[in-house]
mmCIF file of C-alpha atoms in Angstrom:
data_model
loop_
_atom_site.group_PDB
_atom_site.id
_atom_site.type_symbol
_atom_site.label_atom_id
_atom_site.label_comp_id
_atom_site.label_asym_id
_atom_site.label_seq_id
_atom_site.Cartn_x
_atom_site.Cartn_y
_atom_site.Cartn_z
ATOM 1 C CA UNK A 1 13.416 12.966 11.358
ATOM 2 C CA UNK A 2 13.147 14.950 8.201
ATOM 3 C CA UNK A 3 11.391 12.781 5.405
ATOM 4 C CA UNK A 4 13.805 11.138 3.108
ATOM 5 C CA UNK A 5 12.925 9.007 0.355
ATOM 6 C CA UNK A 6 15.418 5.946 -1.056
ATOM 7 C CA UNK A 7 14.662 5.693 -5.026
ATOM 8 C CA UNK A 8 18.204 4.015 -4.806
ATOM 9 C CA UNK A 9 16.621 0.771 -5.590
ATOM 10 C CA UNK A 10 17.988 -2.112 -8.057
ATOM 11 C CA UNK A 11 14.708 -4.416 -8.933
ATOM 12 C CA UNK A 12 17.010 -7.435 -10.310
ATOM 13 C CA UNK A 13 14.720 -8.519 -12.479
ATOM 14 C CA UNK A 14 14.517 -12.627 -12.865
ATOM 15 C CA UNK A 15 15.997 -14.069 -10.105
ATOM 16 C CA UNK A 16 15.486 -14.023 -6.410
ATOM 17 C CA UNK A 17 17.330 -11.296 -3.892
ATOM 18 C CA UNK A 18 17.936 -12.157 -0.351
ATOM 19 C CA UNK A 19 16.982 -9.415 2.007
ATOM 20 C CA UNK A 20 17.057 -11.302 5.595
ATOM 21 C CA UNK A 21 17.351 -15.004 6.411
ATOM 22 C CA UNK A 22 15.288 -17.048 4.679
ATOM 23 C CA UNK A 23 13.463 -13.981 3.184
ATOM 24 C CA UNK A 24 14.075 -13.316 -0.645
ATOM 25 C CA UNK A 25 12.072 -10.661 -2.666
ATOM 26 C CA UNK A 26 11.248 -11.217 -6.197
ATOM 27 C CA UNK A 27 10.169 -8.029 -8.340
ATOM 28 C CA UNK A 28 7.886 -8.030 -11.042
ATOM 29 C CA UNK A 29 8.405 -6.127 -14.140
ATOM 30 C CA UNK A 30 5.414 -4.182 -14.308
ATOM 31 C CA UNK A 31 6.990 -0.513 -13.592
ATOM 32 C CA UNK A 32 5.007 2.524 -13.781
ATOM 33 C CA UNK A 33 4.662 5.771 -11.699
ATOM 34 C CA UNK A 34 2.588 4.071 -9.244
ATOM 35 C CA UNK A 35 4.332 0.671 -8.728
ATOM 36 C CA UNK A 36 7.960 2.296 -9.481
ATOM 37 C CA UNK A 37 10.282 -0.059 -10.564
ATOM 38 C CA UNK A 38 7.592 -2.767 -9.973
ATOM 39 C CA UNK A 39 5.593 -5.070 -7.705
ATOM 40 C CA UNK A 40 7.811 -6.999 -4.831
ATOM 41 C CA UNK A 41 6.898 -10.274 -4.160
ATOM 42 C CA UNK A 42 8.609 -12.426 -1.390
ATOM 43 C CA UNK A 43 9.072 -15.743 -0.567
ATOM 44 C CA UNK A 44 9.864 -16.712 3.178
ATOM 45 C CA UNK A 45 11.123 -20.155 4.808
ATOM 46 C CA UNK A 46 13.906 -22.628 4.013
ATOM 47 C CA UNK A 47 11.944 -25.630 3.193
ATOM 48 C CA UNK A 48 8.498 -25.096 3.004
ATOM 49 C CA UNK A 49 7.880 -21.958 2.122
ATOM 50 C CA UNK A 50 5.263 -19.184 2.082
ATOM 51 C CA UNK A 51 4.656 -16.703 -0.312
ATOM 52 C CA UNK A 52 3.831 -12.482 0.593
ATOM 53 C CA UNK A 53 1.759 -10.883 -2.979
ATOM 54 C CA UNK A 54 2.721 -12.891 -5.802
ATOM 55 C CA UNK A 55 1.484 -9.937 -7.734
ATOM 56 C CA UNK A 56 0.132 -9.356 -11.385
ATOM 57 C CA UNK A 57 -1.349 -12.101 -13.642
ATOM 58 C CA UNK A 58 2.091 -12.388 -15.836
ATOM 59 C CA UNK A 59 3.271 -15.437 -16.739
ATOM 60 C CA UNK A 60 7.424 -14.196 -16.714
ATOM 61 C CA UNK A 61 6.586 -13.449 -13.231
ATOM 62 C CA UNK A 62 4.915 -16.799 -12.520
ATOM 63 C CA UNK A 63 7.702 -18.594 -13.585
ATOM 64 C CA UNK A 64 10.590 -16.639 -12.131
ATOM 65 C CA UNK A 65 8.424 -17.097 -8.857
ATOM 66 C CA UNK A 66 8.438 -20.910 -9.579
ATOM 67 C CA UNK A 67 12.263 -21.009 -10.788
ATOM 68 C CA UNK A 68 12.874 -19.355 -7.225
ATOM 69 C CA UNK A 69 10.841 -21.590 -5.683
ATOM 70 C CA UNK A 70 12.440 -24.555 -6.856
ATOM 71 C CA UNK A 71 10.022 -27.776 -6.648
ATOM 72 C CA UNK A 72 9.846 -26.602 -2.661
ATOM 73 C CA UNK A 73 6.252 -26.846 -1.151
ATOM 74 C CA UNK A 74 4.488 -23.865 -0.614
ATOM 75 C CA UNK A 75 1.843 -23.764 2.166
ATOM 76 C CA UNK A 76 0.794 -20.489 2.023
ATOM 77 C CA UNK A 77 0.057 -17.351 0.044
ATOM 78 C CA UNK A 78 -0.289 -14.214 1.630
ATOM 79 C CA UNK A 79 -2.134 -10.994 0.370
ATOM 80 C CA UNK A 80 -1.332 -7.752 1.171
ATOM 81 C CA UNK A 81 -4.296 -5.944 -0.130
ATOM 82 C CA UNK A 82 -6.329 -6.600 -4.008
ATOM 83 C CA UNK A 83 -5.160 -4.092 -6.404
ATOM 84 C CA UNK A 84 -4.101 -5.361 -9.933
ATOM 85 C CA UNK A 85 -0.687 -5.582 -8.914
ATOM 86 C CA UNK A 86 -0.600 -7.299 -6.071
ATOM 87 C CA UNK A 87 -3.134 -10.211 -6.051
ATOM 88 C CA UNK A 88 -3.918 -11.630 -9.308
ATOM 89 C CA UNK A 89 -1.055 -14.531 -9.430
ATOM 90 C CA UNK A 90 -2.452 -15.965 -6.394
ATOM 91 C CA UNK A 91 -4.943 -17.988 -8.311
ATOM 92 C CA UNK A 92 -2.405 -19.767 -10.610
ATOM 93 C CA UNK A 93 0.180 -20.181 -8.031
ATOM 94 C CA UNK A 94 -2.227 -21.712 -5.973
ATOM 95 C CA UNK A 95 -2.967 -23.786 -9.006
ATOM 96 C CA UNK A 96 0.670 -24.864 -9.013
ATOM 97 C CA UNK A 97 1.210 -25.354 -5.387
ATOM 98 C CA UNK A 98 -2.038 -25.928 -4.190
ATOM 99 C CA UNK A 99 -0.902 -23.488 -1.393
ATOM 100 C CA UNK A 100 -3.585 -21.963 0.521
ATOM 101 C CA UNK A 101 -4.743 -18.188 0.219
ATOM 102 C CA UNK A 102 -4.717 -15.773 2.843
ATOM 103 C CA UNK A 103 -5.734 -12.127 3.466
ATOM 104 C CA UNK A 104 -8.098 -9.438 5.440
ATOM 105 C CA UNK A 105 -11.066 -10.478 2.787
ATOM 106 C CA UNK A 106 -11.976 -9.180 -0.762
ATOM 107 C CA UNK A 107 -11.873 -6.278 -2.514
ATOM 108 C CA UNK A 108 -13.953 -3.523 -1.368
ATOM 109 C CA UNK A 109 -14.815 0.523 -0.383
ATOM 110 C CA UNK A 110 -13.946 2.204 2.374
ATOM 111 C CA UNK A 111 -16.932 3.660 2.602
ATOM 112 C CA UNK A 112 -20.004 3.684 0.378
ATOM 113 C CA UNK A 113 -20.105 5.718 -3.004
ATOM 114 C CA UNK A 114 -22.281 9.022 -2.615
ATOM 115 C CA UNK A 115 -24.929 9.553 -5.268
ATOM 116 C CA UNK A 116 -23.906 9.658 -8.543
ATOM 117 C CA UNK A 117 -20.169 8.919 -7.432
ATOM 118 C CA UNK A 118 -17.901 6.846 -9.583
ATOM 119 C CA UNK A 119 -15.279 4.919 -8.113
ATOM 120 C CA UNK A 120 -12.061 6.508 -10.510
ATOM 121 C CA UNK A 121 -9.717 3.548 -9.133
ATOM 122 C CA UNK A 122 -12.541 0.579 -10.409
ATOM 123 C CA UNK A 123 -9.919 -0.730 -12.939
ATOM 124 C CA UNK A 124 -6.827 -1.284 -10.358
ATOM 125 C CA UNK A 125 -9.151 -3.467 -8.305
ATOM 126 C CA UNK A 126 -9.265 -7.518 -8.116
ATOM 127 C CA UNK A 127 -12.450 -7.830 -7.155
ATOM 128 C CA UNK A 128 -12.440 -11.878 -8.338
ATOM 129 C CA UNK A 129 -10.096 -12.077 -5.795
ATOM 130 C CA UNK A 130 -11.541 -14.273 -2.538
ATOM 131 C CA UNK A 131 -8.968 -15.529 0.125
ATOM 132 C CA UNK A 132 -9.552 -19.235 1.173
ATOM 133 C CA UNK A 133 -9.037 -17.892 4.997
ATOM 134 C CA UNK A 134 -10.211 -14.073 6.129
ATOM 135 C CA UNK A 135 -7.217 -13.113 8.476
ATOM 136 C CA UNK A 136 -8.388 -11.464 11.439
ATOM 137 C CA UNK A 137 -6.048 -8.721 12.942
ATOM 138 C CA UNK A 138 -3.556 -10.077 15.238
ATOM 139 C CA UNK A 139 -4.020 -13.499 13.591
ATOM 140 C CA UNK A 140 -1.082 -15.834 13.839
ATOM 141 C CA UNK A 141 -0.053 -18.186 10.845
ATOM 142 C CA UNK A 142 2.442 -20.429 11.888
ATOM 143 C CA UNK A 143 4.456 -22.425 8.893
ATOM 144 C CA UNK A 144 7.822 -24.686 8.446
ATOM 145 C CA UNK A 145 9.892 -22.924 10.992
ATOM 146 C CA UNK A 146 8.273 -19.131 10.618
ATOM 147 C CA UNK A 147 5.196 -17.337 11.663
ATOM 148 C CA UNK A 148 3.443 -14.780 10.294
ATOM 149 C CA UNK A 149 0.986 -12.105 11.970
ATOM 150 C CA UNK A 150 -1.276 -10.053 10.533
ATOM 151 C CA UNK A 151 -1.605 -6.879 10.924
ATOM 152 C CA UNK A 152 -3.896 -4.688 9.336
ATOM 153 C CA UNK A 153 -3.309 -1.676 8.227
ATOM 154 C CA UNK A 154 -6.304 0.038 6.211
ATOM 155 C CA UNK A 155 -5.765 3.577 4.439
ATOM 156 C CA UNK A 156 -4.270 2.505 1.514
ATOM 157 C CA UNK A 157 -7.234 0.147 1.001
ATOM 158 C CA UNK A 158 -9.982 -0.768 3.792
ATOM 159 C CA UNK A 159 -8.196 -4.507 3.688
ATOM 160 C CA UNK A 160 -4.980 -3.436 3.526
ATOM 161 C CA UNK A 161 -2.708 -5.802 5.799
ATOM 162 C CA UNK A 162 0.845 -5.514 6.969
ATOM 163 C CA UNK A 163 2.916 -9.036 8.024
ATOM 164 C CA UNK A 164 4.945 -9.499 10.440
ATOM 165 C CA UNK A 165 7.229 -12.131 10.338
ATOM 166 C CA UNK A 166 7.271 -13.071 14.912
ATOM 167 C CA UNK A 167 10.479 -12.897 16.494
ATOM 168 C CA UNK A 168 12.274 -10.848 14.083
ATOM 169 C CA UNK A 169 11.196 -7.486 14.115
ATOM 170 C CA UNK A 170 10.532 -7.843 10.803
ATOM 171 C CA UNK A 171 7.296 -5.992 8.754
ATOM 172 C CA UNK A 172 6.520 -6.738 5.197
ATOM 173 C CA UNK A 173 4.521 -3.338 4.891
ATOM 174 C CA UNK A 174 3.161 -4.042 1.360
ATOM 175 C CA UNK A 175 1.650 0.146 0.116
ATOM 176 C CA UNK A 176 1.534 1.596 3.407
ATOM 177 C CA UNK A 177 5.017 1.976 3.943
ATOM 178 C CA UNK A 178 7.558 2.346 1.125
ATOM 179 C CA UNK A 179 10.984 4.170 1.215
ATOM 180 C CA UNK A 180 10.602 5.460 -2.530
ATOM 181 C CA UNK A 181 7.385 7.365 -2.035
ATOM 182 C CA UNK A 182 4.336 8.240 0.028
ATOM 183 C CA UNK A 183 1.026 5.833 -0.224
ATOM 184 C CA UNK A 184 -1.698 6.532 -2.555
ATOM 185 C CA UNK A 185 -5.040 7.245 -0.682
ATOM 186 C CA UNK A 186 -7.643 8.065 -2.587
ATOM 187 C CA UNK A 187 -11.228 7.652 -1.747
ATOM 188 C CA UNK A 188 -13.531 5.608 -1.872
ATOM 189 C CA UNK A 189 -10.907 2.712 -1.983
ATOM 190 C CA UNK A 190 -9.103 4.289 1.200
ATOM 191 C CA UNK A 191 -9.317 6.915 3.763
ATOM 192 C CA UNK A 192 -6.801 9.375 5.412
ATOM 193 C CA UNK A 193 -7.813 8.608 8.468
ATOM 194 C CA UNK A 194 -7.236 5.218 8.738
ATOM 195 C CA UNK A 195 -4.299 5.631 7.006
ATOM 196 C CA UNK A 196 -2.465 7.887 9.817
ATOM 197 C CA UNK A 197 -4.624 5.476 12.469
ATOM 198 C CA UNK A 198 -2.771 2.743 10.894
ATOM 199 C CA UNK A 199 0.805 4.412 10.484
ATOM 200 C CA UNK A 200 0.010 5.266 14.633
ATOM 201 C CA UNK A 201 -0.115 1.806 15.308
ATOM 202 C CA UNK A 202 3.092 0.955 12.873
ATOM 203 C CA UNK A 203 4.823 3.799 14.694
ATOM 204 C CA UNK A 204 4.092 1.968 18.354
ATOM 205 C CA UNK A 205 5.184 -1.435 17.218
ATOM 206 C CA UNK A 206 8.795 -0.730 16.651
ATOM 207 C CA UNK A 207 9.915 -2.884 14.298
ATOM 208 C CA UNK A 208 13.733 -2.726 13.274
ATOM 209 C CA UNK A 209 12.686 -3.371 9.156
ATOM 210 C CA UNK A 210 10.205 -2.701 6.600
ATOM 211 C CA UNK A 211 10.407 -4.938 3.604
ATOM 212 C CA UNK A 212 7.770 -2.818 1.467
ATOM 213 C CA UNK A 213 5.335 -3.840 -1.903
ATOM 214 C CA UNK A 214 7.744 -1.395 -4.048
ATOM 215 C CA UNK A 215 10.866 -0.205 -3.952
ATOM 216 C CA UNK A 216 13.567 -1.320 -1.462
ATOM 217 C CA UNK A 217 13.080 -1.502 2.583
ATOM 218 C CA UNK A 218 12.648 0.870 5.138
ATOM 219 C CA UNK A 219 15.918 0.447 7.334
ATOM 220 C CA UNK A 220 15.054 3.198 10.290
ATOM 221 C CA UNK A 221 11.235 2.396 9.812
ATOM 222 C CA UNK A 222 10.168 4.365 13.092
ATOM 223 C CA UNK A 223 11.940 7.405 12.339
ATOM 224 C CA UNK A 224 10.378 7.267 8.731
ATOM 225 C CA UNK A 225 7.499 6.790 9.639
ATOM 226 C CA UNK A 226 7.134 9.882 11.832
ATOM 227 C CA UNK A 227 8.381 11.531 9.147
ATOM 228 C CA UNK A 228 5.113 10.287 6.766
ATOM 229 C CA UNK A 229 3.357 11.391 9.478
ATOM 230 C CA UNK A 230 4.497 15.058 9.508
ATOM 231 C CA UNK A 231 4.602 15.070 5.814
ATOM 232 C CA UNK A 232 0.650 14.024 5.843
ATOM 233 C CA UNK A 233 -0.405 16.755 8.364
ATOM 234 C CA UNK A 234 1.878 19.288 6.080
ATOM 235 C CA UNK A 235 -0.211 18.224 3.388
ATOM 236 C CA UNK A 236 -3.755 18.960 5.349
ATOM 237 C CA UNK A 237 -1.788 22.264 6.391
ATOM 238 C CA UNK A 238 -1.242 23.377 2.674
ATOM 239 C CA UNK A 239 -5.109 21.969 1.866
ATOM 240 C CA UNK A 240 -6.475 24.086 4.294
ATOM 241 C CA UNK A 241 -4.524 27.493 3.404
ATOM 242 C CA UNK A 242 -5.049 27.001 -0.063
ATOM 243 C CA UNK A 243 -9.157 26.589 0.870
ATOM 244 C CA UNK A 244 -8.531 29.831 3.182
ATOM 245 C CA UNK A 245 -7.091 31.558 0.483
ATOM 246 C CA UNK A 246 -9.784 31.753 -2.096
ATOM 247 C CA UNK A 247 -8.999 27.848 -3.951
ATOM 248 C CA UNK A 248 -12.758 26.015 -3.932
ATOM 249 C CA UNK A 249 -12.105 23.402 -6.248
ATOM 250 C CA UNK A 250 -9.357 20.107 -5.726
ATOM 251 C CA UNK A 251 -8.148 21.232 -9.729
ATOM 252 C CA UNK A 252 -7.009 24.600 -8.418
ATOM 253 C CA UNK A 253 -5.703 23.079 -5.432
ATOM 254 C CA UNK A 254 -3.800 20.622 -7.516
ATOM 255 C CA UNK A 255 -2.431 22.900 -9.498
ATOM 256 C CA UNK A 256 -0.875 24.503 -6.709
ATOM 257 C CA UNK A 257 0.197 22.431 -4.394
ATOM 258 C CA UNK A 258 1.675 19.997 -6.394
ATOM 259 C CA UNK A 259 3.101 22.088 -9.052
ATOM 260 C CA UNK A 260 6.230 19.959 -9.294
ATOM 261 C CA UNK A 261 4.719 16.622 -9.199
ATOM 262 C CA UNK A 262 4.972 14.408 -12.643
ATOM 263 C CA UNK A 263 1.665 15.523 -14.688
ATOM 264 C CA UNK A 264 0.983 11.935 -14.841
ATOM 265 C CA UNK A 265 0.414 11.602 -11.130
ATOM 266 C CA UNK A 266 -2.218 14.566 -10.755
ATOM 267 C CA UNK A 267 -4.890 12.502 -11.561
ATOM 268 C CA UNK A 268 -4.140 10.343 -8.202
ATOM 269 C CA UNK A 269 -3.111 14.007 -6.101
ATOM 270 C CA UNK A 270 -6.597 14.832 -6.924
ATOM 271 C CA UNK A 271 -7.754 12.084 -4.788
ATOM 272 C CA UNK A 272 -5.662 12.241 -1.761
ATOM 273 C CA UNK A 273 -6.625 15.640 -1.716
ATOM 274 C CA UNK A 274 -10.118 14.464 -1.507
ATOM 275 C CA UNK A 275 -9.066 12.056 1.259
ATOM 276 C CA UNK A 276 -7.696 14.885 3.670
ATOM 277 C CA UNK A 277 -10.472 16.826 2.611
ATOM 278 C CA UNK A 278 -13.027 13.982 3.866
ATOM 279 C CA UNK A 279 -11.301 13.985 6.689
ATOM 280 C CA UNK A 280 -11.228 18.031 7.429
ATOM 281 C CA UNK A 281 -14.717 18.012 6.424
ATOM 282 C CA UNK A 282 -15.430 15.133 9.114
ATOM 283 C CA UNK A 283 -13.374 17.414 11.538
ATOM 284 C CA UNK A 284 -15.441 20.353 11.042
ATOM 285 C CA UNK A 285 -12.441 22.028 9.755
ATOM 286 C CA UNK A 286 -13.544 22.743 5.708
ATOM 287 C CA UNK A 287 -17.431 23.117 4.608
ATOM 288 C CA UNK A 288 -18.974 21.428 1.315
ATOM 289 C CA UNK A 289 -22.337 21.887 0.420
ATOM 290 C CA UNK A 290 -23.075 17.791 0.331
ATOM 291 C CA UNK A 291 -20.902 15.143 0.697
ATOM 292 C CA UNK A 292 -17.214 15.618 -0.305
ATOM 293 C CA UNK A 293 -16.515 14.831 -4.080
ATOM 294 C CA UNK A 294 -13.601 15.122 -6.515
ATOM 295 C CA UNK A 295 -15.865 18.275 -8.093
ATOM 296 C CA UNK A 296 -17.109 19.270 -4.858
ATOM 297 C CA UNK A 297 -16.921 23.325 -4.269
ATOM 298 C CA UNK A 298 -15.105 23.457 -0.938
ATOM 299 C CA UNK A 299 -15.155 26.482 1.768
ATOM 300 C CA UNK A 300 -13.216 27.513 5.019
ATOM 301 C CA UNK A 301 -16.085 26.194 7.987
ATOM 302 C CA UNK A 302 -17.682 29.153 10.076
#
């Protein structure tokens, strides 16, 4: 399947949009050419209820969440993975509900910074953020007539989890899968090859729906998926022919490769370039004199 992305997407701002049975999705307003039209929150059950990323610390968000909500008890609170947009409501609307917090664990690298590294995505992290329970993978969450399983799903982030909502064949996918666009991974916060490891293991599953963190859901998610994957090994394709060619820095291979890419994003290709090239250089595929950096000088390997 050729790679298709859906920016068809209508965030409804305010009020709560049902996108399966008992499963409605509440978008924040905090848009921006990372979180497109903004974050996607979603509440799950009939009577008491569970809650997937409340999102950002905004208090319009907090309430719509609570409007939606209704005076229903909330049992749980789900976290998809601790950047800014995703995790910091969790502490108030636990406050509110007294709803208990779940996720993989806290904010953290996917590897540790080299020597004289700094970590360019420090300010999208929660790192306040601690779950009340550490979900293991596979672990099974069972609430007022649902359950949820996690399933983790680093690349994006090293705790990065998916959740899937049993007997459905429904995924909430969070930043690993979205229709609208591909996933950020940048090092050190996440690493390419977890990231295709993980979108393996999505591919195997076969669920019928993807209800992402952004943007609207993934409808044929299997077929999509493949397609991220060939899109992601066309990207390590171009990498390596522009490193072949003469480019030794990730600038010049920015500039090239993603020439018609919104200025504003370059910052972030610069660091999934640096995530394939981790991963090439692990491979034995591209030489760099030390460890691979963002200003690294990179060659073809003899």
């Amino acid at each position: 399947m050729a790679l298709k992305f859906d920016t068809g997407f209508d965030p409804a701002y305010g009020q709560g949009v049902s996108v399966a049975p008992d499963v409605l999705r509440i978008t924040a307003r905090n848009p921006s050419p990372f979180t497109f039209h903004g974050t996607n929150s979603y509440i799950v059950g009939r009577d008491t209820l569970a809650v997937i990323d409340p999102g950002p610390d905004d208090e319009t968000h907090l309430r719509t969440l609570l409007d939606v909500i209704a005076g229903r008890p909330v049992s749980h609170i789900f976290i998809s993975h601790t950047h800014r947009d995703h995790s910091p409501l969790a502490a108030r609307l636990k406050e509110r509900t007294g709803a208990v917090v779940l996720a993989e664990g806290p904010h953290r690298p996917a590897r540790p910074l080299h020597i004289g590294e700094t970590n360019a995505l420090d300010a999208s992290a929660d790192t306040a953020f601690a779950p009340d329970i550490a979900l293991p993978d596979g672990g099974l969450v069972d609430g007022d007539g649902w359950s949820i399983r996690a399933v983790l799903t680093p690349g994006h982030t090293v705790n990065h989890a998916a959740f899937a909502l049993e007997g459905t064949g429904i995924l909430f996918s969070a930043d690993h899968v979205m229709a609208w666009a591909t996933s950020i991974v940048a090092p050190p916060d996440g690493a390419m090859a977890d990231y295709m490891a993980s979108l393996d293991r999505l591919i195997e599953r076969g669920d019928r729906l993807l209800l992402p963190g952004h943007g609207g859901p993934v409808t044929a998610p299997r077929g999509f998926m493949r397609g991220l994957k060939t899109h992601r090994k066309m990207r390590e394709r171009a990498i390596l022919e522009r490193v072949r060619a003469g480019d030794r820095t990730i600038a010049d291979m920015v500039k090239a490769i993603y020439r018609d890419t919104d200025p504003r994003l370059h910052g972030a290709a610069g660091l999934s370039v640096l995530a394939h090239l981790e991963d090439l250089v692990a491979r034995g595929m591209v030489s760099t004199d030390a460890a691979p950096a963002i200003d690294g000088i990179f060659t073809p390997a003899t």
